Short mmCIF file of C-alpha atoms in Angstrom, two decimals:
data_model
loop_
_atom_site.label_atom_id
_atom_site.label_comp_id
_atom_site.label_asym_id
_atom_site.label_seq_id
_atom_site.Cartn_x
_atom_site.Cartn_y
_atom_site.Cartn_z
CA UNK V 1 35.47 -162.02 26.49
CA UNK V 2 37.19 -162.59 28.73
CA UNK V 3 37.36 -164.96 25.95
CA UNK V 4 37.86 -166.93 27.20
CA UNK V 5 34.83 -166.19 29.21
CA UNK V 6 32.81 -166.23 26.06
CA UNK V 7 33.23 -168.18 22.86
CA UNK V 8 31.75 -167.85 19.41
CA UNK V 9 30.93 -171.45 18.61
CA UNK V 10 27.20 -171.00 19.13
CA UNK V 11 27.19 -167.87 16.98
CA UNK V 12 27.73 -169.78 13.76
CA UNK V 13 24.25 -171.21 14.05
CA UNK V 14 22.51 -168.18 15.52
CA UNK V 15 19.45 -166.79 13.76
CA UNK V 16 16.29 -165.12 14.83
CA UNK V 17 14.36 -168.27 14.03
CA UNK V 18 16.53 -170.23 16.46
CA UNK V 19 15.22 -168.07 19.25
CA UNK V 20 11.61 -169.12 18.80
CA UNK V 21 11.68 -171.54 21.70
CA UNK V 22 10.32 -171.26 25.20
CA UNK V 23 13.81 -171.20 26.70
CA UNK V 24 14.38 -167.79 25.13
CA UNK V 25 11.56 -166.15 27.01
CA UNK V 26 12.40 -163.91 29.92
CA UNK V 27 11.19 -160.78 31.63
CA UNK V 28 11.92 -158.18 28.98
CA UNK V 29 9.50 -155.57 30.27
CA UNK V 30 10.63 -152.00 29.84
CA UNK V 31 9.32 -148.54 30.24
CA UNK V 32 7.62 -146.93 27.27
CA UNK V 33 8.20 -143.36 28.31
CA UNK V 34 9.98 -141.09 25.88
CA UNK V 35 13.28 -139.41 26.67
CA UNK V 36 11.59 -136.18 27.63
CA UNK V 37 9.37 -137.94 30.19
CA UNK V 38 12.08 -139.70 32.22
CA UNK V 39 10.85 -143.20 33.03
CA UNK V 40 12.63 -146.53 33.07
CA UNK V 41 15.45 -147.54 30.72
CA UNK V 42 16.62 -151.14 30.47
CA UNK V 43 20.22 -152.27 30.26
CA UNK V 44 21.26 -155.84 29.48
CA UNK V 45 24.87 -156.92 30.08
CA UNK V 46 26.94 -160.15 30.08
CA UNK V 47 28.09 -159.81 33.69
CA UNK V 48 25.72 -161.98 35.76
CA UNK V 49 28.49 -162.31 38.36
CA UNK V 50 27.80 -158.74 39.51
CA UNK V 51 24.87 -158.15 41.85
CA UNK V 52 23.19 -154.92 42.91
CA UNK V 53 25.86 -154.25 45.55
CA UNK V 54 28.70 -154.28 42.98
CA UNK V 55 30.51 -151.20 41.72
CA UNK V 56 29.36 -152.05 38.19
CA UNK V 57 25.64 -151.96 39.00
CA UNK V 58 26.13 -148.86 41.15
CA UNK V 59 27.66 -147.15 38.10
CA UNK V 60 24.69 -148.13 35.93
CA UNK V 61 22.34 -146.70 38.54
CA UNK V 62 24.33 -143.47 38.80
CA UNK V 63 24.38 -143.05 35.01
CA UNK V 64 20.61 -143.41 35.03
CA UNK V 65 20.21 -140.87 37.82
CA UNK V 66 22.47 -138.40 36.00
CA UNK V 67 20.33 -138.84 32.87
CA UNK V 68 17.14 -138.30 34.85
CA UNK V 69 15.80 -141.85 34.47
CA UNK V 70 15.59 -145.10 36.38
CA UNK V 71 17.76 -147.96 35.13
CA UNK V 72 16.53 -151.55 35.14
CA UNK V 73 19.51 -153.85 34.65
CA UNK V 74 19.64 -157.57 33.86
CA UNK V 75 22.81 -159.67 33.56
CA UNK V 76 22.89 -162.70 31.25
CA UNK V 77 25.36 -165.36 30.16
CA UNK V 78 26.88 -164.16 26.88
CA UNK V 79 25.39 -166.75 24.52
CA UNK V 80 22.02 -166.47 26.24
CA UNK V 81 22.22 -162.68 25.95
CA UNK V 82 22.72 -162.84 22.19
CA UNK V 83 19.76 -165.16 21.74
CA UNK V 84 17.52 -163.00 23.90
CA UNK V 85 18.60 -159.84 22.09
CA UNK V 86 17.61 -161.35 18.74
CA UNK V 87 14.24 -162.47 20.07
CA UNK V 88 13.54 -159.14 21.78
CA UNK V 89 14.26 -157.31 18.52
CA UNK V 90 11.82 -159.54 16.68
CA UNK V 91 9.16 -158.84 19.30
CA UNK V 92 9.83 -155.10 19.29
CA UNK V 93 10.92 -154.83 22.92
CA UNK V 94 14.70 -154.53 22.81
CA UNK V 95 16.54 -153.10 25.82
CA UNK V 96 17.61 -149.48 25.56
CA UNK V 97 21.28 -150.32 26.11
CA UNK V 98 22.83 -153.67 25.21
CA UNK V 99 26.39 -154.61 26.19
CA UNK V 100 27.73 -157.54 24.15
CA UNK V 101 30.96 -159.38 23.40
CA UNK V 102 32.65 -157.60 20.49
CA UNK V 103 32.37 -160.43 17.90
CA UNK V 104 28.59 -160.48 18.47
CA UNK V 105 28.20 -156.91 17.23
CA UNK V 106 28.36 -157.87 13.55
CA UNK V 107 25.80 -160.65 14.07
CA UNK V 108 23.33 -158.25 15.67
CA UNK V 109 24.07 -155.48 13.17
CA UNK V 110 23.44 -157.81 10.24
CA UNK V 111 20.13 -158.85 11.84
CA UNK V 112 19.06 -155.19 12.02
CA UNK V 113 19.07 -155.13 15.83
CA UNK V 114 21.46 -152.21 16.40
CA UNK V 115 21.56 -148.51 15.62
CA UNK V 116 24.75 -146.91 14.34
CA UNK V 117 26.70 -144.32 16.30
CA UNK V 118 25.75 -141.89 13.53
CA UNK V 119 22.07 -142.48 14.40
CA UNK V 120 22.58 -141.92 18.12
CA UNK V 121 25.35 -139.28 17.92
CA UNK V 122 27.66 -141.26 20.22
CA UNK V 123 31.17 -139.81 20.12
CA UNK V 124 33.80 -142.49 19.37
CA UNK V 125 36.60 -140.12 18.33
CA UNK V 126 38.82 -140.91 21.33
CA UNK V 127 38.64 -144.69 20.92
CA UNK V 128 41.68 -146.54 19.59
CA UNK V 129 40.86 -147.34 15.91
CA UNK V 130 41.92 -151.01 16.15
CA UNK V 131 39.48 -151.56 19.02
CA UNK V 132 36.64 -149.67 17.36
CA UNK V 133 37.10 -151.78 14.20
CA UNK V 134 35.59 -154.82 15.95
CA UNK V 135 32.24 -153.01 15.96
CA UNK V 136 32.36 -151.75 12.38
CA UNK V 137 30.59 -153.31 9.40
CA UNK V 138 30.59 -151.86 5.88
CA UNK V 139 31.91 -148.53 7.10
CA UNK V 140 29.34 -148.11 9.86
CA UNK V 141 30.02 -148.25 13.61
CA UNK V 142 27.59 -150.05 15.91
CA UNK V 143 28.57 -149.02 19.42
CA UNK V 144 31.62 -148.18 21.51
CA UNK V 145 34.03 -150.54 23.30
CA UNK V 146 33.93 -150.48 27.07
CA UNK V 147 37.45 -151.92 27.24
CA UNK V 148 39.48 -154.81 25.88
CA UNK V 149 41.66 -157.71 26.84
CA UNK V 150 44.04 -159.79 24.77
CA UNK V 151 46.90 -162.29 24.96
CA UNK V 152 50.58 -162.17 25.87
CA UNK V 153 53.23 -164.57 27.19
CA UNK V 154 53.67 -165.08 30.92
CA UNK V 155 57.08 -166.47 31.88
CA UNK V 156 58.58 -168.17 34.93
CA UNK V 157 61.57 -166.03 35.88
CA UNK V 158 63.32 -168.77 37.87
CA UNK V 159 63.33 -171.16 34.91
CA UNK V 160 64.58 -168.55 32.46
CA UNK V 161 67.28 -167.34 34.87
CA UNK V 162 68.51 -170.92 35.29
CA UNK V 163 69.04 -171.32 31.53
CA UNK V 164 70.39 -167.76 31.16
CA UNK V 165 67.60 -166.53 28.88
CA UNK V 166 66.80 -162.84 29.08
CA UNK V 167 63.10 -162.49 28.16
CA UNK V 168 63.81 -159.04 26.72
CA UNK V 169 65.79 -160.75 23.93
CA UNK V 170 62.75 -162.72 22.74
CA UNK V 171 61.63 -160.63 19.80
CA UNK V 172 60.65 -163.16 17.13
CA UNK V 173 59.78 -166.84 16.58
CA UNK V 174 63.41 -167.90 16.22
CA UNK V 175 64.50 -166.39 19.55
CA UNK V 176 61.43 -167.82 21.32
CA UNK V 177 62.04 -171.31 19.93
CA UNK V 178 65.73 -171.07 20.90
CA UNK V 179 64.69 -170.20 24.46
CA UNK V 180 62.31 -173.19 24.55
CA UNK V 181 65.11 -175.49 23.38
CA UNK V 182 67.36 -174.28 26.22
CA UNK V 183 64.56 -174.89 28.72
CA UNK V 184 63.99 -178.42 27.44
CA UNK V 185 67.73 -179.20 27.51
CA UNK V 186 67.71 -178.21 31.19
CA UNK V 187 64.97 -180.74 31.91
CA UNK V 188 62.11 -178.25 32.21
CA UNK V 189 58.99 -177.79 30.10
CA UNK V 190 58.71 -175.13 27.42
CA UNK V 191 55.40 -173.49 26.59
CA UNK V 192 51.76 -174.28 27.24
CA UNK V 193 48.74 -172.87 25.43
CA UNK V 194 45.21 -173.78 24.38
CA UNK V 195 44.75 -175.49 21.02
CA UNK V 196 41.36 -176.98 21.83
CA UNK V 197 38.90 -177.42 18.96
CA UNK V 198 36.72 -174.44 19.88
CA UNK V 199 36.86 -170.67 19.55
CA UNK V 200 39.22 -170.64 22.53
CA UNK V 201 41.76 -172.50 20.42
CA UNK V 202 41.31 -170.11 17.49
CA UNK V 203 41.66 -167.16 19.85
CA UNK V 204 45.05 -168.48 20.97
CA UNK V 205 46.22 -169.39 17.46
CA UNK V 206 45.45 -166.02 15.91
CA UNK V 207 48.53 -164.13 17.29
CA UNK V 208 50.77 -166.66 15.58
CA UNK V 209 48.65 -166.70 12.42
CA UNK V 210 48.43 -162.92 12.14
CA UNK V 211 52.03 -162.64 13.36
CA UNK V 212 53.12 -164.53 10.25
CA UNK V 213 51.42 -161.96 8.04
CA UNK V 214 48.56 -164.32 7.13
CA UNK V 215 45.00 -163.22 6.40
CA UNK V 216 41.86 -165.09 7.51
CA UNK V 217 40.56 -165.04 3.95
CA UNK V 218 43.41 -167.38 2.92
CA UNK V 219 44.09 -169.95 5.63
CA UNK V 220 46.44 -172.03 3.45
CA UNK V 221 48.76 -169.22 2.45
CA UNK V 222 52.48 -169.84 2.97
CA UNK V 223 52.31 -167.56 6.00
CA UNK V 224 49.34 -169.39 7.53
CA UNK V 225 51.04 -172.76 7.04
CA UNK V 226 54.20 -171.35 8.63
CA UNK V 227 52.22 -170.43 11.77
CA UNK V 228 50.73 -173.91 12.00
CA UNK V 229 54.14 -175.47 11.38
CA UNK V 230 55.52 -173.47 14.32
CA UNK V 231 52.96 -175.07 16.63
CA UNK V 232 53.34 -178.58 15.21
CA UNK V 233 57.13 -178.40 15.42
CA UNK V 234 56.91 -177.38 19.06
CA UNK V 235 54.86 -180.49 19.83
CA UNK V 236 57.01 -182.74 17.65
CA UNK V 237 60.18 -181.55 19.36
CA UNK V 238 58.81 -181.69 22.90
CA UNK V 239 58.80 -177.93 23.41
CA UNK V 240 55.05 -177.93 24.08
CA UNK V 241 52.95 -180.74 25.59
CA UNK V 242 50.39 -182.84 23.73
CA UNK V 243 47.88 -181.70 26.34
CA UNK V 244 47.46 -178.45 24.38
CA UNK V 245 45.07 -180.35 22.08
CA UNK V 246 42.52 -180.48 24.89
CA UNK V 247 43.63 -177.50 26.96
CA UNK V 248 41.24 -174.66 27.60
CA UNK V 249 42.85 -171.40 28.62
CA UNK V 250 42.06 -172.33 32.22
CA UNK V 251 43.70 -175.78 32.14
CA UNK V 252 46.65 -174.35 30.24
CA UNK V 253 47.06 -171.78 33.00
CA UNK V 254 46.92 -174.51 35.62
CA UNK V 255 49.85 -176.22 33.88
CA UNK V 256 51.87 -173.00 34.04
CA UNK V 257 50.86 -172.36 37.66
CA UNK V 258 52.41 -175.74 38.59
CA UNK V 259 55.79 -174.03 38.17
CA UNK V 260 57.10 -176.51 35.59
CA UNK V 261 56.63 -174.46 32.41
CA UNK V 262 58.74 -171.58 31.20
CA UNK V 263 55.95 -169.86 29.26
CA UNK V 264 52.18 -169.67 29.07
CA UNK V 265 50.10 -167.91 26.44
CA UNK V 266 47.24 -166.32 28.34
CA UNK V 267 45.39 -163.10 29.02
CA UNK V 268 44.91 -160.16 31.33
CA UNK V 269 42.27 -162.11 33.22
CA UNK V 270 45.01 -164.28 34.77
CA UNK V 271 46.88 -161.38 36.39
CA UNK V 272 45.33 -161.95 39.81
CA UNK V 273 46.09 -165.69 39.58
CA UNK V 274 49.66 -164.96 38.51
CA UNK V 275 50.26 -163.23 41.82
CA UNK V 276 49.14 -166.41 43.61
CA UNK V 277 51.51 -168.85 41.88
CA UNK V 278 54.25 -168.59 44.48
CA UNK V 279 56.98 -167.91 41.92
CA UNK V 280 58.28 -164.78 40.28
CA UNK V 281 56.78 -164.19 36.85
CA UNK V 282 56.96 -161.67 34.05
CA UNK V 283 55.05 -160.88 30.87
CA UNK V 284 56.22 -160.18 27.32
CA UNK V 285 54.24 -159.54 24.13
CA UNK V 286 53.70 -162.44 21.74
CA UNK V 287 56.36 -161.98 19.06
CA UNK V 288 55.60 -161.98 15.35
CA UNK V 289 57.61 -164.20 13.00
CA UNK V 290 59.88 -161.46 11.69
CA UNK V 291 60.07 -159.47 14.93
CA UNK V 292 57.93 -157.05 16.89
CA UNK V 293 54.60 -157.55 18.62
CA UNK V 294 52.13 -159.85 16.91
CA UNK V 295 48.53 -158.68 16.53
CA UNK V 296 46.53 -160.65 19.09
CA UNK V 297 42.72 -160.83 19.04
CA UNK V 298 40.72 -158.51 21.24
CA UNK V 299 38.25 -159.66 23.82
CA UNK V 300 35.88 -157.30 25.58
CA UNK V 301 32.46 -155.79 25.12
CA UNK V 302 30.77 -153.04 23.12
CA UNK V 303 28.06 -150.80 24.54
CA UNK V 304 25.35 -150.60 21.88
CA UNK V 305 21.94 -149.01 21.35
CA UNK V 306 19.34 -151.39 19.92
CA UNK V 307 16.76 -150.07 17.46
CA UNK V 308 13.63 -148.67 19.17
CA UNK V 309 10.17 -147.90 17.82
CA UNK V 310 10.23 -144.72 19.94
CA UNK V 311 13.17 -142.83 18.48
CA UNK V 312 12.63 -140.11 21.07
CA UNK V 313 14.40 -142.36 23.57
CA UNK V 314 17.73 -142.25 21.76
CA UNK V 315 18.79 -138.93 23.32
CA UNK V 316 18.68 -140.42 26.81
CA UNK V 317 20.18 -143.71 25.61
CA UNK V 318 23.12 -141.71 24.28
CA UNK V 319 23.55 -140.06 27.69
CA UNK V 320 23.65 -143.49 29.35
CA UNK V 321 26.19 -144.87 26.89
CA UNK V 322 28.35 -141.74 27.09
CA UNK V 323 28.33 -142.02 30.87
CA UNK V 324 29.37 -145.69 30.82
CA UNK V 325 32.19 -145.10 28.31
CA UNK V 326 33.45 -141.76 29.64
CA UNK V 327 37.06 -141.33 30.72
CA UNK V 328 35.79 -140.46 34.19
CA UNK V 329 34.13 -143.86 34.64
CA UNK V 330 36.24 -146.07 32.37
CA UNK V 331 39.20 -146.39 34.75
CA UNK V 332 37.11 -147.89 37.56
CA UNK V 333 35.02 -149.97 35.15
CA UNK V 334 37.98 -151.49 33.32
CA UNK V 335 39.76 -152.21 36.60
CA UNK V 336 36.66 -154.07 37.80
CA UNK V 337 36.43 -156.04 34.53
CA UNK V 338 40.23 -156.62 34.22
CA UNK V 339 40.21 -154.77 30.91
CA UNK V 340 42.58 -152.36 29.22
CA UNK V 341 40.74 -149.13 28.47
CA UNK V 342 39.72 -148.23 24.93
CA UNK V 343 41.26 -144.74 24.97
CA UNK V 344 44.84 -143.60 25.22
CA UNK V 345 44.12 -141.22 28.10
CA UNK V 346 42.68 -143.90 30.36
CA UNK V 347 45.32 -146.44 29.35
CA UNK V 348 47.96 -144.00 30.62
CA UNK V 349 46.13 -143.76 33.96
CA UNK V 350 45.97 -147.56 34.20
CA UNK V 351 49.71 -147.95 33.69
CA UNK V 352 50.40 -145.18 36.21
CA UNK V 353 48.29 -147.04 38.76
CA UNK V 354 49.63 -150.53 37.94
CA UNK V 355 52.95 -150.96 36.10
CA UNK V 356 52.06 -154.60 35.34
CA UNK V 357 49.57 -153.33 32.79
CA UNK V 358 52.22 -151.70 30.57
CA UNK V 359 52.79 -154.81 28.46
CA UNK V 360 49.03 -155.35 28.20
CA UNK V 361 48.47 -151.83 26.92
CA UNK V 362 51.16 -152.44 24.31
CA UNK V 363 49.51 -155.73 23.34
CA UNK V 364 46.05 -154.15 23.08
CA UNK V 365 47.41 -151.36 20.89
CA UNK V 366 48.74 -153.99 18.48
CA UNK V 367 45.62 -156.16 18.69
CA UNK V 368 42.76 -156.48 16.23
CA UNK V 369 39.18 -157.68 16.33
CA UNK V 370 38.34 -161.11 15.00
CA UNK V 371 35.57 -159.65 12.86
CA UNK V 372 37.75 -156.75 11.65
CA UNK V 373 38.82 -156.44 8.01
CA UNK V 374 35.08 -156.32 7.28
CA UNK V 375 34.73 -160.05 7.96
CA UNK V 376 31.70 -159.57 10.19
CA UNK V 377 29.58 -162.69 10.36
CA UNK V 378 31.97 -164.55 8.07
CA UNK V 379 34.42 -164.92 10.94
CA UNK V 380 32.78 -167.90 12.71
CA UNK V 381 32.58 -169.69 9.35
CA UNK V 382 36.36 -169.30 9.01
CA UNK V 383 37.27 -169.91 12.64
CA UNK V 384 35.76 -173.38 12.84
CA UNK V 385 37.63 -174.76 9.77
CA UNK V 386 40.77 -173.13 11.19
CA UNK V 387 40.52 -174.89 14.54
CA UNK V 388 39.60 -178.14 12.79
CA UNK V 389 42.73 -177.70 10.69
CA UNK V 390 45.18 -177.05 13.51
CA UNK V 391 43.70 -179.90 15.52
CA UNK V 392 44.33 -182.26 12.58
CA UNK V 393 47.92 -181.06 12.21
CA UNK V 394 48.75 -181.13 15.91
CA UNK V 395 47.33 -184.64 16.29
CA UNK V 396 49.47 -185.80 13.36
CA UNK V 397 46.59 -186.88 11.14
CA UNK V 398 47.49 -184.31 8.47
CA UNK V 399 50.48 -182.19 7.52
CA UNK V 400 50.13 -178.45 8.19
CA UNK V 401 49.81 -177.83 4.45
CA UNK V 402 47.11 -180.45 3.94
CA UNK V 403 45.26 -179.47 7.09
CA UNK V 404 44.97 -175.83 6.08
CA UNK V 405 44.26 -176.64 2.43
CA UNK V 406 41.20 -178.57 3.61
CA UNK V 407 40.31 -175.78 6.03
CA UNK V 408 40.49 -173.16 3.28
CA UNK V 409 38.22 -175.19 1.02
CA UNK V 410 35.61 -175.46 3.78
CA UNK V 411 35.88 -171.80 4.76
CA UNK V 412 35.68 -170.56 1.18
CA UNK V 413 32.54 -172.62 0.56
CA UNK V 414 30.90 -171.39 3.80
CA UNK V 415 31.60 -167.70 3.13
CA UNK V 416 30.49 -167.46 -0.51
#
């Protein structure tokens, strides 16, 4: 994702039956040649912004050439891609390689669309375990991450310098809140984030929720309520604006870019925009309640191999996927996509090339997938009650305890 670029709201209602509409149809033609006969292999990805002249498409073409085949690539919007992948599987004409947002993997795996890495012999041994977990269901792995992004805190150095706050001292919730109070006392604004009632809001809430020690299977735990209380207290005390209720990550960033806020919770995808703000900025990890880096959710895609009637094609499919995820190609690919690499070796190269990525590598190493902990397709059924709950608390219609008690009841019923 850049989640940001891609949400999960539509996933809660996704099913193969939902695809049986004319709007799902598209050119899904593909070669029928076996691996030993070369031929054409299809790749579907969620990057419609890249055309044939882009480095991304050139890499796909090169990987095909190296494997002795021709690659036919199509880029789709993420939600559209998921729908088309389900329909293509039902019709028996899935693409050979499918690149999807990591929370979608469990949906497609549950629907029987994807092979496992055991089936295709794809080597995932070098991948960071916390990133690989987003593509694992019931002990099986359904693909390999092409990279990841996540969240951290951008800060306005001029504002913090004026109130004599050293960002390096912000290690937990108490020190962050104390910094926000100093900023407010100086007549500036504290922190902006996205608490909108969509998956974007849940994505931004999860570092605080997980940073409290809470688990998604128990939204109304004392820890979960503490995380929601942190947010509601910030609004109540004027440390965060009421606009967060409707903020997307983009509008939240625009507030920070105005130069009036000390902090913004946002992701790697804003790095280029940060350099255009006109003021000096820095980045620190999101702190957990008791100290240390909070686990933030991972965005980013998995490269997967859909099930094929002709199993003889898997050998070449594996070559294509191995090429796309190799250390040799990952550095350029993840730079293009504004992602942190999925392996330690390439992460080290990224930091060597761009020191600004150091904090993002640290954040990604602490991150976790939204569908991890074997939640799989249960996640969207928990996420929606969660965002409904924090919206109720932030708007003042319910206390944090009551809001998450109601959310837990809904989530528990939906995930039985």
